[in-house]
Coordinates of N, CA, C and O in Angstrom, one line a residue:
X1 N 84.5 71.5 97.7 CA 83.6 72.1 98.7 C 83.9 73.6 98.7 O 85.1 74.0 98.8
X2 N 82.8 74.4 98.8 CA 83.0 75.9 98.9 C 82.8 76.3 100.3 O 82.6 75.5 101.2
X3 N 82.9 77.6 100.5 CA 82.9 78.2 101.9 C 81.6 77.8 102.6 O 81.6 77.4 103.8
X4 N 80.4 77.9 101.9 CA 79.2 77.6 102.5 C 79.1 76.1 103.0 O 78.6 75.8 104.0
X5 N 79.6 75.2 102.1 CA 79.6 73.8 102.4 C 80.5 73.5 103.6 O 80.1 72.7 104.5
X6 N 81.6 74.1 103.7 CA 82.5 73.9 104.9 C 81.8 74.5 106.1 O 81.9 73.8 107.2
X7 N 81.2 75.7 106.0 CA 80.6 76.2 107.2 C 79.5 75.3 107.7 O 79.3 75.1 108.9
X8 N 78.7 74.8 106.8 CA 77.6 73.8 107.1 C 78.2 72.6 107.8 O 77.6 72.1 108.8
X9 N 79.3 72.1 107.3 CA 79.9 70.9 107.8 C 80.4 71.1 109.2 O 80.1 70.3 110.1
X10 N 81.0 72.3 109.5 CA 81.5 72.6 110.8 C 80.3 72.8 111.8 O 80.3 72.4 112.9
X11 N 79.3 73.6 111.3 CA 78.2 73.9 112.1 C 77.3 72.7 112.6 O 76.7 72.8 113.6
X12 N 77.4 71.6 111.8 CA 76.6 70.4 112.1 C 77.1 69.7 113.3 O 76.4 68.8 113.9
X13 N 78.4 70.0 113.8 CA 79.0 69.3 114.9 C 79.7 70.3 115.8 O 80.1 71.3 115.4
X14 N 79.7 69.9 117.1 CA 80.4 70.8 118.1 C 81.9 70.9 117.8 O 82.5 72.0 117.9
X15 N 82.5 69.8 117.3 CA 83.9 69.8 116.8 C 84.0 68.8 115.8 O 83.4 67.7 115.9
X16 N 84.7 69.1 114.7 CA 84.8 68.2 113.6 C 86.1 67.3 113.7 O 86.0 66.2 113.3
X17 N 87.1 67.9 114.1 CA 88.4 67.2 114.2 C 88.7 66.8 115.6 O 88.0 67.1 116.6
X18 N 89.9 66.1 115.8 CA 90.2 65.6 117.1 C 90.6 66.6 118.1 O 90.6 66.4 119.3
X19 N 91.0 67.8 117.7 CA 91.5 68.8 118.6 C 93.0 68.7 119.0 O 93.6 69.5 119.7
X20 N 93.6 67.7 118.4 CA 95.1 67.4 118.6 C 95.8 67.8 117.3 O 95.3 67.7 116.2
X21 N 97.1 68.3 117.5 CA 97.9 68.6 116.3 C 98.1 67.3 115.5 O 98.2 66.2 116.0
X22 N 98.2 67.5 114.2 CA 98.5 66.3 113.3 C 99.8 65.7 113.6 O 100.8 66.4 113.7
X23 N 99.8 64.4 113.6 CA 101.0 63.7 114.0 C 102.2 63.9 113.1 O 103.4 64.1 113.6
X24 N 102.0 64.0 111.8 CA 103.1 64.3 110.9 C 103.7 65.7 111.1 O 104.9 65.8 111.0
X25 N 102.9 66.6 111.4 CA 103.4 68.0 111.7 C 104.2 67.9 112.9 O 105.3 68.5 113.0
X26 N 103.8 67.3 114.0 CA 104.5 67.2 115.2 C 105.9 66.5 115.0 O 106.9 67.0 115.4
X27 N 105.8 65.4 114.2 CA 107.1 64.7 113.9 C 108.1 65.6 113.2 O 109.3 65.5 113.5
X28 N 107.6 66.3 112.2 CA 108.5 67.1 111.3 C 108.9 68.4 111.9 O 110.0 68.9 111.5
X29 N 108.1 69.0 112.7 CA 108.3 70.4 113.2 C 108.8 70.5 114.6 O 109.3 71.6 115.0
X30 N 108.7 69.5 115.4 CA 109.1 69.6 116.8 C 110.5 70.1 117.1 O 110.8 70.7 118.1
X31 N 111.4 69.7 116.2 CA 112.8 70.1 116.4 C 113.3 71.3 115.6 O 114.4 71.6 115.6
X32 N 112.3 71.9 114.8 CA 112.7 73.1 114.0 C 112.8 74.3 114.9 O 112.1 74.5 115.9
X33 N 113.7 75.2 114.5 CA 113.8 76.5 115.2 C 112.6 77.3 114.8 O 112.3 77.5 113.6
X34 N 111.8 77.8 115.7 CA 110.6 78.6 115.4 C 110.9 79.8 114.5 O 111.9 80.5 114.7
X35 N 110.0 80.1 113.6 CA 110.1 81.3 112.7 C 108.7 81.6 112.3 O 107.7 81.5 113.1
X36 N 108.5 82.1 111.1 CA 107.2 82.4 110.5 C 106.6 81.1 109.9 O 107.3 80.5 109.1
X37 N 105.3 80.8 110.2 CA 104.7 79.6 109.6 C 103.3 80.0 109.1 O 102.6 80.8 109.6
X38 N 103.0 79.4 107.9 CA 101.7 79.5 107.3 C 101.0 78.1 107.5 O 101.5 77.1 107.0
X39 N 99.9 78.1 108.1 CA 99.1 76.9 108.3 C 97.9 76.9 107.3 O 97.0 77.7 107.5
X40 N 98.0 76.1 106.2 CA 97.0 76.2 105.1 C 95.8 75.2 105.4 O 96.0 74.1 105.7
X41 N 94.6 75.8 105.4 CA 93.4 74.9 105.8 C 93.5 74.6 107.2 O 93.4 73.4 107.6
X42 N 93.6 75.6 108.1 CA 93.8 75.4 109.5 C 92.6 74.7 110.3 O 92.8 74.3 111.4
X43 N 91.4 74.8 109.7 CA 90.3 74.2 110.4 C 90.1 74.8 111.7 O 90.1 76.0 111.9
X44 N 89.9 74.0 112.8 CA 89.6 74.5 114.1 C 90.9 74.9 114.9 O 90.8 75.2 116.1
X45 N 92.0 74.8 114.2 CA 93.2 75.5 114.8 C 94.2 74.7 115.6 O 95.1 75.3 116.2
X46 N 94.0 73.4 115.7 CA 94.9 72.6 116.6 C 96.3 72.7 116.2 O 97.2 72.9 117.0
X47 N 96.7 72.7 114.9 CA 98.1 72.8 114.4 C 98.6 74.2 114.7 O 99.7 74.4 115.2
X48 N 97.8 75.2 114.4 CA 98.2 76.6 114.6 C 98.5 76.9 116.0 O 99.5 77.5 116.4
X49 N 97.7 76.4 116.9 CA 97.9 76.6 118.4 C 99.1 75.8 118.9 O 99.8 76.4 119.7
X50 N 99.3 74.6 118.4 CA 100.5 73.9 118.8 C 101.7 74.6 118.4 O 102.7 74.7 119.2
X51 N 101.7 75.1 117.2 CA 102.9 75.9 116.7 C 103.1 77.2 117.5 O 104.2 77.5 117.9
X52 N 102.0 77.9 117.7 CA 102.1 79.2 118.5 C 102.7 78.9 119.9 O 103.5 79.7 120.4
X53 N 102.2 77.8 120.5 CA 102.7 77.5 121.9 C 104.2 77.2 121.9 O 104.8 77.3 123.0
X54 N 104.7 76.9 120.7 CA 106.2 76.6 120.7 C 107.0 77.8 120.1 O 108.1 77.6 119.7
X55 N 106.4 78.9 120.0 CA 107.1 80.1 119.7 C 107.1 80.5 118.2 O 107.7 81.5 117.9
X56 N 106.3 79.8 117.4 CA 106.2 80.2 116.0 C 105.3 81.4 115.9 O 104.3 81.6 116.6
X57 N 105.6 82.3 114.9 CA 104.8 83.4 114.5 C 103.8 82.8 113.4 O 104.2 82.6 112.3
X58 N 102.5 82.6 113.8 CA 101.6 81.8 113.0 C 100.6 82.6 112.2 O 99.9 83.5 112.8
X59 N 100.5 82.4 110.9 CA 99.4 82.8 110.1 C 98.7 81.6 109.7 O 99.2 80.6 109.2
X60 N 97.4 81.6 110.0 CA 96.5 80.4 109.7 C 95.3 80.8 108.8 O 94.6 81.7 109.2
X61 N 95.1 80.1 107.7 CA 94.0 80.4 106.9 C 93.1 79.3 106.6 O 93.5 78.1 106.6
X62 N 91.8 79.6 106.4 CA 90.8 78.7 106.1 C 89.6 79.4 105.4 O 89.4 80.6 105.7
X63 N 88.9 78.6 104.6 CA 87.7 79.2 103.9 C 86.5 79.3 104.8 O 85.6 80.0 104.5
X64 N 86.5 78.5 105.9 CA 85.3 78.5 106.8 C 85.4 79.5 107.9 O 86.3 79.4 108.8
X65 N 84.5 80.4 107.9 CA 84.4 81.3 109.1 C 84.0 80.7 110.4 O 84.5 81.1 111.4
X66 N 83.2 79.6 110.3 CA 82.8 78.9 111.5 C 84.0 78.2 112.1 O 84.2 78.3 113.3
X67 N 84.9 77.6 111.3 CA 86.1 77.0 111.8 C 87.0 78.0 112.4 O 87.6 77.8 113.5
X68 N 87.2 79.1 111.8 CA 88.1 80.2 112.3 C 87.6 80.8 113.6 O 88.4 81.1 114.5
X69 N 86.3 80.9 113.8 CA 85.7 81.4 115.0 C 86.1 80.5 116.2 O 86.5 80.9 117.3
X70 N 85.9 79.2 115.9 CA 86.3 78.2 116.9 C 87.8 78.2 117.3 O 88.2 78.2 118.4
X71 N 88.6 78.3 116.2 CA 90.0 78.4 116.4 C 90.4 79.6 117.2 O 91.2 79.5 118.2
X72 N 89.8 80.8 116.9 CA 90.1 82.0 117.6 C 89.7 81.9 119.1 O 90.4 82.4 120.0
X73 N 88.6 81.3 119.4 CA 88.2 81.1 120.8 C 89.2 80.3 121.5 O 89.5 80.6 122.7
X74 N 89.7 79.2 120.9 CA 90.7 78.4 121.6 C 92.0 79.2 121.8 O 92.6 79.0 122.8
X75 N 92.3 80.0 120.8 CA 93.5 80.8 121.0 C 93.4 81.7 122.2 O 94.3 81.9 123.0
X76 N 92.2 82.3 122.3 CA 91.9 83.2 123.5 C 92.0 82.5 124.8 O 92.7 83.0 125.8
X77 N 91.5 81.3 124.8 CA 91.5 80.5 126.1 C 92.9 80.1 126.4 O 93.3 80.2 127.6
X78 N 93.7 79.8 125.4 CA 95.1 79.4 125.7 C 96.1 80.6 125.7 O 97.3 80.5 125.9
X79 N 95.5 81.8 125.5 CA 96.3 83.1 125.4 C 97.5 83.0 124.4 O 98.6 83.3 124.7
X80 N 97.1 82.5 123.2 CA 98.1 82.4 122.2 C 97.7 83.4 121.0 O 96.5 83.6 120.8
X81 N 98.7 83.9 120.4 CA 98.5 84.8 119.3 C 98.7 84.1 117.9 O 99.7 83.5 117.7
X82 N 97.6 84.2 117.1 CA 97.7 83.7 115.8 C 97.0 84.7 114.9 O 96.0 85.3 115.2
X83 N 97.5 84.9 113.7 CA 96.9 85.7 112.7 C 95.9 84.8 111.9 O 96.4 84.0 111.1
X84 N 94.6 85.0 112.1 CA 93.7 84.2 111.4 C 93.3 84.9 110.1 O 92.9 86.0 110.1
X85 N 93.3 84.1 109.0 CA 93.0 84.7 107.6 C 91.8 83.9 107.0 O 91.9 82.7 106.8
X86 N 90.7 84.6 106.8 CA 89.5 84.0 106.2 C 89.6 84.0 104.7 O 89.3 85.0 104.0
X87 N 90.2 82.9 104.1 CA 90.5 82.9 102.6 C 90.8 81.5 102.2 O 91.3 80.7 103.0
X88 N 90.7 81.3 100.9 CA 91.3 80.1 100.3 C 92.7 80.4 100.0 O 93.2 81.6 100.0
X89 N 93.5 79.4 99.8 CA 95.0 79.6 99.6 C 95.2 80.5 98.3 O 96.0 81.4 98.4
X90 N 94.7 80.1 97.2 CA 94.9 80.8 95.9 C 94.5 82.2 96.0 O 95.2 83.1 95.4
X91 N 93.4 82.5 96.7 CA 92.8 83.8 96.7 C 93.5 84.7 97.8 O 93.3 85.9 97.8
X92 N 94.2 84.1 98.7 CA 94.8 84.9 99.8 C 95.9 85.9 99.4 O 96.6 85.6 98.4
X93 N 95.9 87.0 100.0 CA 96.9 88.0 99.7 C 98.1 87.8 100.6 O 98.3 88.5 101.6
X94 N 99.0 86.9 100.2 CA 100.1 86.5 101.0 C 101.4 87.1 100.3 O 101.5 87.2 99.1
X95 N 102.3 87.5 101.2 CA 103.6 88.0 100.7 C 104.5 86.9 100.2 O 104.6 85.9 101.0
X96 N 105.0 86.9 99.0 CA 105.8 85.9 98.5 C 107.1 85.7 99.4 O 107.6 86.6 99.9
X97 N 107.5 84.4 99.5 CA 108.8 84.1 100.1 C 108.9 84.6 101.6 O 109.9 85.1 102.0
X98 N 107.8 84.5 102.3 CA 107.7 85.1 103.6 C 107.6 84.1 104.8 O 107.6 84.6 106.0
X99 N 107.6 82.8 104.5 CA 107.4 81.9 105.6 C 108.5 80.8 105.7 O 108.9 80.3 104.6
X100 N 109.0 80.6 106.9 CA 110.0 79.6 107.1 C 109.5 78.2 107.0 O 110.2 77.2 106.7
X101 N 108.2 78.0 107.3 CA 107.5 76.8 107.1 C 106.1 77.0 106.6 O 105.4 77.9 107.1
X102 N 105.7 76.3 105.5 CA 104.4 76.3 105.0 C 103.9 74.9 105.2 O 104.4 73.9 104.7
X103 N 102.8 74.7 106.1 CA 102.3 73.4 106.4 C 100.9 73.3 105.9 O 100.0 74.1 106.1
X104 N 100.7 72.3 105.1 CA 99.3 72.0 104.5 C 99.0 70.5 104.9 O 99.5 69.6 104.3
X105 N 98.2 70.4 105.9 CA 97.8 69.1 106.5 C 96.5 68.7 105.9 O 95.5 69.3 106.3
X106 N 96.4 67.7 105.0 CA 95.2 67.2 104.4 C 94.4 68.4 103.7 O 93.2 68.6 103.9
X107 N 95.1 69.2 102.9 CA 94.5 70.3 102.3 C 93.5 69.9 101.2 O 93.7 68.9 100.5
X108 N 92.4 70.7 101.1 CA 91.4 70.5 100.0 C 91.7 71.6 99.0 O 91.1 72.6 99.1
X109 N 92.6 71.3 98.1 CA 93.0 72.2 97.1 C 92.6 71.7 95.7 O 93.1 70.6 95.4
X110 N 91.9 72.4 95.0 CA 91.4 72.0 93.6 C 92.6 71.9 92.7 O 93.4 72.8 92.6
X111 N 92.6 70.8 91.9 CA 93.7 70.7 90.9 C 93.2 71.5 89.7 O 92.1 71.4 89.2
X112 N 94.1 72.3 89.1 CA 93.9 73.1 87.9 C 95.0 72.9 86.9 O 96.1 72.5 87.3
X113 N 94.7 73.2 85.7 CA 95.6 73.1 84.6 C 96.9 73.9 84.8 O 98.0 73.5 84.3
X114 N 96.7 75.1 85.5 CA 97.9 75.9 85.6 C 98.6 75.7 87.0 O 99.5 76.5 87.4
X115 N 98.2 74.7 87.7 CA 98.8 74.3 89.0 C 98.8 75.5 90.0 O 99.8 75.7 90.7
X116 N 97.7 76.2 90.0 CA 97.6 77.4 90.8 C 97.9 77.2 92.3 O 98.6 77.9 93.0
X117 N 97.3 76.1 92.9 CA 97.5 75.8 94.3 C 98.9 75.4 94.6 O 99.5 75.8 95.6
X118 N 99.5 74.6 93.7 CA 100.9 74.1 94.0 C 101.8 75.3 94.0 O 102.7 75.4 94.8
X119 N 101.6 76.2 93.0 CA 102.5 77.4 92.9 C 102.3 78.3 94.1 O 103.2 79.0 94.6
X120 N 101.1 78.5 94.6 CA 100.8 79.3 95.7 C 101.5 78.8 96.9 O 102.1 79.6 97.7
X121 N 101.5 77.5 97.2 CA 102.2 76.9 98.3 C 103.7 77.2 98.1 O 104.4 77.6 99.1
X122 N 104.3 77.0 97.0 CA 105.7 77.1 96.7 C 106.1 78.6 96.9 O 107.2 78.9 97.5
X123 N 105.3 79.5 96.4 CA 105.7 80.9 96.5 C 105.8 81.4 97.9 O 106.5 82.4 98.2
X124 N 105.0 80.9 98.8 CA 104.9 81.4 100.2 C 106.2 81.0 101.0 O 106.5 81.7 102.0
X125 N 106.9 80.0 100.6 CA 108.1 79.6 101.3 C 109.3 80.5 101.1 O 109.6 80.8 99.9
X126 N 110.0 80.9 102.1 CA 111.2 81.7 102.0 C 112.4 80.8 101.6 O 112.4 79.6 101.9
X127 N 113.4 81.4 101.0 CA 114.6 80.6 100.7 C 115.2 80.0 101.9 O 115.3 80.7 103.0
X128 N 115.5 78.7 101.9 CA 115.9 78.0 103.1 C 114.8 77.4 103.9 O 115.0 76.6 104.8
X129 N 113.6 77.8 103.6 CA 112.4 77.3 104.3 C 111.9 76.0 103.8 O 112.4 75.4 102.8
X130 N 110.9 75.5 104.5 CA 110.3 74.1 104.3 C 108.9 74.2 103.9 O 108.1 75.0 104.4
X131 N 108.5 73.3 102.9 CA 107.1 73.1 102.6 C 106.8 71.7 103.0 O 107.5 70.7 102.7
X132 N 105.8 71.6 103.9 CA 105.3 70.3 104.4 C 103.9 70.0 104.0 O 103.0 70.8 104.4
X133 N 103.7 69.0 103.2 CA 102.3 68.7 102.7 C 102.0 67.2 103.1 O 102.8 66.3 102.8
X134 N 100.9 67.0 103.8 CA 100.5 65.7 104.2 C 99.1 65.4 103.7 O 98.2 66.3 103.8
X135 N 98.9 64.2 103.2 CA 97.6 63.8 102.8 C 97.3 62.4 103.0 O 98.3 61.6 103.2
X136 N 96.1 62.0 103.1 CA 95.7 60.6 103.2 C 96.2 59.8 102.0 O 96.0 60.3 100.9
X137 N 96.8 58.6 102.2 CA 97.0 57.7 101.1 C 95.6 57.3 100.6 O 94.7 57.0 101.4
X138 N 95.4 57.3 99.3 CA 94.1 57.0 98.7 C 93.7 55.5 98.9 O 94.4 54.6 98.5
X139 N 92.6 55.3 99.6 CA 92.1 53.9 99.7 C 91.5 53.4 98.4 O 91.2 54.2 97.6
X140 N 91.4 52.1 98.3 CA 90.7 51.6 97.1 C 89.3 52.1 97.1 O 88.6 52.2 98.1
X141 N 88.9 52.6 95.9 CA 87.6 53.2 95.7 C 87.5 54.7 96.0 O 86.4 55.3 95.9
X142 N 88.6 55.3 96.3 CA 88.6 56.8 96.5 C 88.2 57.2 97.9 O 88.2 56.4 98.9
X143 N 87.8 58.4 98.1 CA 87.5 59.0 99.4 C 86.0 59.3 99.5 O 85.5 60.4 99.2
X144 N 85.3 58.4 100.0 CA 83.8 58.5 100.3 C 83.1 59.4 99.3 O 82.6 60.5 99.6
X145 N 83.1 59.0 98.0 CA 82.4 59.8 97.0 C 83.1 60.9 96.4 O 82.6 61.6 95.5
X146 N 84.3 61.2 96.9 CA 85.1 62.3 96.3 C 86.2 61.7 95.3 O 86.8 60.7 95.7
X147 N 86.3 62.3 94.2 CA 87.3 61.8 93.2 C 88.7 62.4 93.5 O 88.8 63.7 93.4
X148 N 89.6 61.6 93.9 CA 91.0 62.1 94.2 C 91.6 62.9 93.1 O 92.4 63.8 93.3
X149 N 91.2 62.6 91.9 CA 91.8 63.3 90.7 C 91.4 64.8 90.7 O 92.0 65.5 89.9
X150 N 90.4 65.2 91.5 CA 90.0 66.6 91.5 C 90.9 67.5 92.4 O 90.8 68.7 92.4
X151 N 91.7 66.8 93.2 CA 92.4 67.6 94.3 C 93.9 67.4 94.2 O 94.4 66.4 93.7
X152 N 94.6 68.4 94.7 CA 96.1 68.4 94.7 C 96.6 67.5 95.8 O 96.1 67.6 96.9
X153 N 97.4 66.6 95.4 CA 98.0 65.6 96.3 C 99.5 65.8 96.4 O 100.1 66.5 95.6
X154 N 100.2 65.3 97.4 CA 101.6 65.5 97.5 C 102.4 65.2 96.2 O 103.4 65.9 95.9
X155 N 102.0 64.1 95.5 CA 102.7 63.8 94.3 C 102.6 64.9 93.2 O 103.5 65.1 92.5
X156 N 101.5 65.6 93.2 CA 101.3 66.7 92.3 C 102.3 67.8 92.6 O 102.9 68.5 91.7
X157 N 102.5 68.1 93.9 CA 103.4 69.1 94.3 C 104.8 68.7 94.0 O 105.6 69.5 93.4
X158 N 105.2 67.5 94.3 CA 106.5 67.0 94.0 C 106.8 67.1 92.5 O 108.0 67.4 92.2
X159 N 105.8 66.9 91.7 CA 106.0 66.9 90.2 C 106.4 68.3 89.7 O 107.0 68.4 88.6
X160 N 106.0 69.3 90.4 CA 106.2 70.7 89.9 C 107.4 71.4 90.6 O 107.8 72.5 90.2
X161 N 108.0 70.7 91.6 CA 109.2 71.3 92.2 C 110.3 71.3 91.2 O 110.6 70.3 90.5
X162 N 111.1 72.4 91.1 CA 112.2 72.5 90.2 C 113.5 72.5 90.9 O 113.6 72.1 92.1
X163 N 114.6 72.9 90.2 CA 115.9 72.9 90.8 C 116.1 73.8 92.0 O 117.1 73.7 92.7
X164 N 115.1 74.7 92.2 CA 115.2 75.5 93.4 C 114.8 74.8 94.7 O 114.8 75.4 95.8
X165 N 114.4 73.5 94.5 CA 113.9 72.8 95.7 C 114.6 71.5 95.8 O 115.1 70.9 94.9
X166 N 114.7 71.0 97.1 CA 115.3 69.7 97.4 C 114.2 68.9 98.2 O 113.8 69.3 99.3
X167 N 113.8 67.8 97.7 CA 112.8 66.9 98.4 C 113.6 66.2 99.5 O 114.6 65.4 99.2
X168 N 113.2 66.3 100.7 CA 113.9 65.7 101.9 C 113.1 64.5 102.4 O 113.7 63.5 102.8
X169 N 111.8 64.5 102.2 CA 111.0 63.3 102.6 C 109.9 63.2 101.6 O 109.2 64.2 101.3
X170 N 109.6 62.0 101.1 CA 108.5 61.7 100.3 C 108.1 60.3 100.5 O 108.7 59.4 99.8
X171 N 107.2 60.0 101.5 CA 107.0 58.6 101.9 C 105.6 58.5 102.4 O 104.9 59.4 102.8
X172 N 105.2 57.2 102.5 CA 103.9 56.8 103.1 C 104.2 56.3 104.5 O 105.1 55.5 104.8
X173 N 103.4 56.8 105.5 CA 103.6 56.5 106.9 C 102.3 56.0 107.5 O 101.2 56.4 107.1
X174 N 102.3 55.2 108.6 CA 101.1 54.8 109.3 C 100.5 56.0 110.0 O 101.3 56.9 110.4
X175 N 99.2 56.0 110.1 CA 98.5 57.1 110.8 C 97.6 56.5 111.9 O 96.8 55.6 111.6
X176 N 97.7 57.1 113.1 CA 96.9 56.5 114.2 C 96.2 57.7 114.8 O 96.7 58.4 115.6
X177 N 94.9 57.8 114.5 CA 94.0 58.9 115.0 C 92.8 58.2 115.5 O 92.1 57.4 114.8
X178 N 92.5 58.4 116.8 CA 91.4 57.6 117.4 C 90.0 58.2 117.2 O 89.0 57.5 117.2
X179 N 89.9 59.6 117.0 CA 88.6 60.2 116.9 C 88.6 61.4 116.0 O 89.7 61.8 115.6
X180 N 87.4 61.9 115.6 CA 87.3 63.0 114.7 C 87.2 62.5 113.3 O 87.5 61.3 113.0
X181 N 86.7 63.4 112.4 CA 86.6 63.1 111.0 C 88.0 62.7 110.5 O 89.0 63.3 110.8
X182 N 88.0 61.7 109.7 CA 89.2 61.2 109.1 C 89.9 60.1 109.9 O 91.0 59.6 109.5
X183 N 89.4 59.8 111.0 CA 90.0 58.8 111.9 C 90.1 57.4 111.2 O 91.0 56.6 111.6
X184 N 89.3 57.2 110.2 CA 89.3 55.9 109.5 C 90.5 55.7 108.6 O 90.8 54.6 108.2
X185 N 91.2 56.8 108.3 CA 92.4 56.7 107.4 C 93.6 56.1 108.2 O 93.8 56.6 109.3
X186 N 94.3 55.2 107.6 CA 95.4 54.5 108.4 C 96.8 54.8 107.8 O 97.8 54.4 108.4
X187 N 96.8 55.5 106.7 CA 98.1 55.8 106.1 C 98.1 57.2 105.5 O 97.1 57.7 105.0
X188 N 99.3 57.9 105.7 CA 99.4 59.2 105.1 C 100.6 59.3 104.2 O 101.6 58.5 104.4
X189 N 100.6 60.2 103.2 CA 101.7 60.5 102.4 C 102.3 61.8 102.9 O 101.6 62.8 103.1
X190 N 103.6 61.8 103.2 CA 104.3 63.0 103.7 C 105.3 63.5 102.8 O 106.2 62.7 102.4
X191 N 105.2 64.7 102.4 CA 106.1 65.4 101.5 C 106.7 66.6 102.2 O 106.0 67.5 102.7
X192 N 108.1 66.6 102.4 CA 108.8 67.7 103.0 C 109.9 68.1 102.0 O 110.7 67.3 101.5
X193 N 109.8 69.4 101.5 CA 110.7 69.9 100.6 C 111.3 71.2 101.1 O 110.6 72.0 101.6
X194 N 112.6 71.4 100.8 CA 113.3 72.6 101.2 C 113.5 73.5 100.0 O 114.0 73.1 98.9
X195 N 113.2 74.8 100.1 CA 113.5 75.8 99.1 C 114.9 76.2 99.2 O 115.3 76.7 100.2
X196 N 115.7 76.0 98.1 CA 117.1 76.3 98.2 C 117.4 77.7 97.9 O 118.4 78.3 98.4
X197 N 116.6 78.3 97.0 CA 116.8 79.8 96.7 C 115.6 80.4 96.1 O 114.6 79.7 95.9

């Protein structure tokens, strides 16, 4: 999906997602010491706002201007500071090795032969920092007309991590979301990797 398609999808509903931070992010980040975090594909901003409220210095990016406007309004209401970036991940002008945590919750990243998205995620993490990628476990028959082979999944990222990385978590977990798009998914794959140098 491109920017226009995402804008149309968001514009068709008052809110697309649940408005709550993703459970895997909460589980993995609640005990971390706040630092600089990149929220990839931030959507309407629930994860970014949860992180900002806990003292993180948040940069949040998304291709949808409609989603970012909603997120920024919520940040104003909650009096939280977030740097909103209107961009895709690969195209974003990010400083290498500048984030203590890079969080990609259900990212829609196209798979390419040069692994551009995977390397963009990895480059953003500072030495000692964490990369957290969460995606839906693929149900039988794929994802409502989308071919999972077109998109980067946690397994793709795990496959390109080298000796500069240590995988700390790579597992499938139950997912319990009552409302919002994606509520029908019942399992997630969680990948957490630490950059050693």
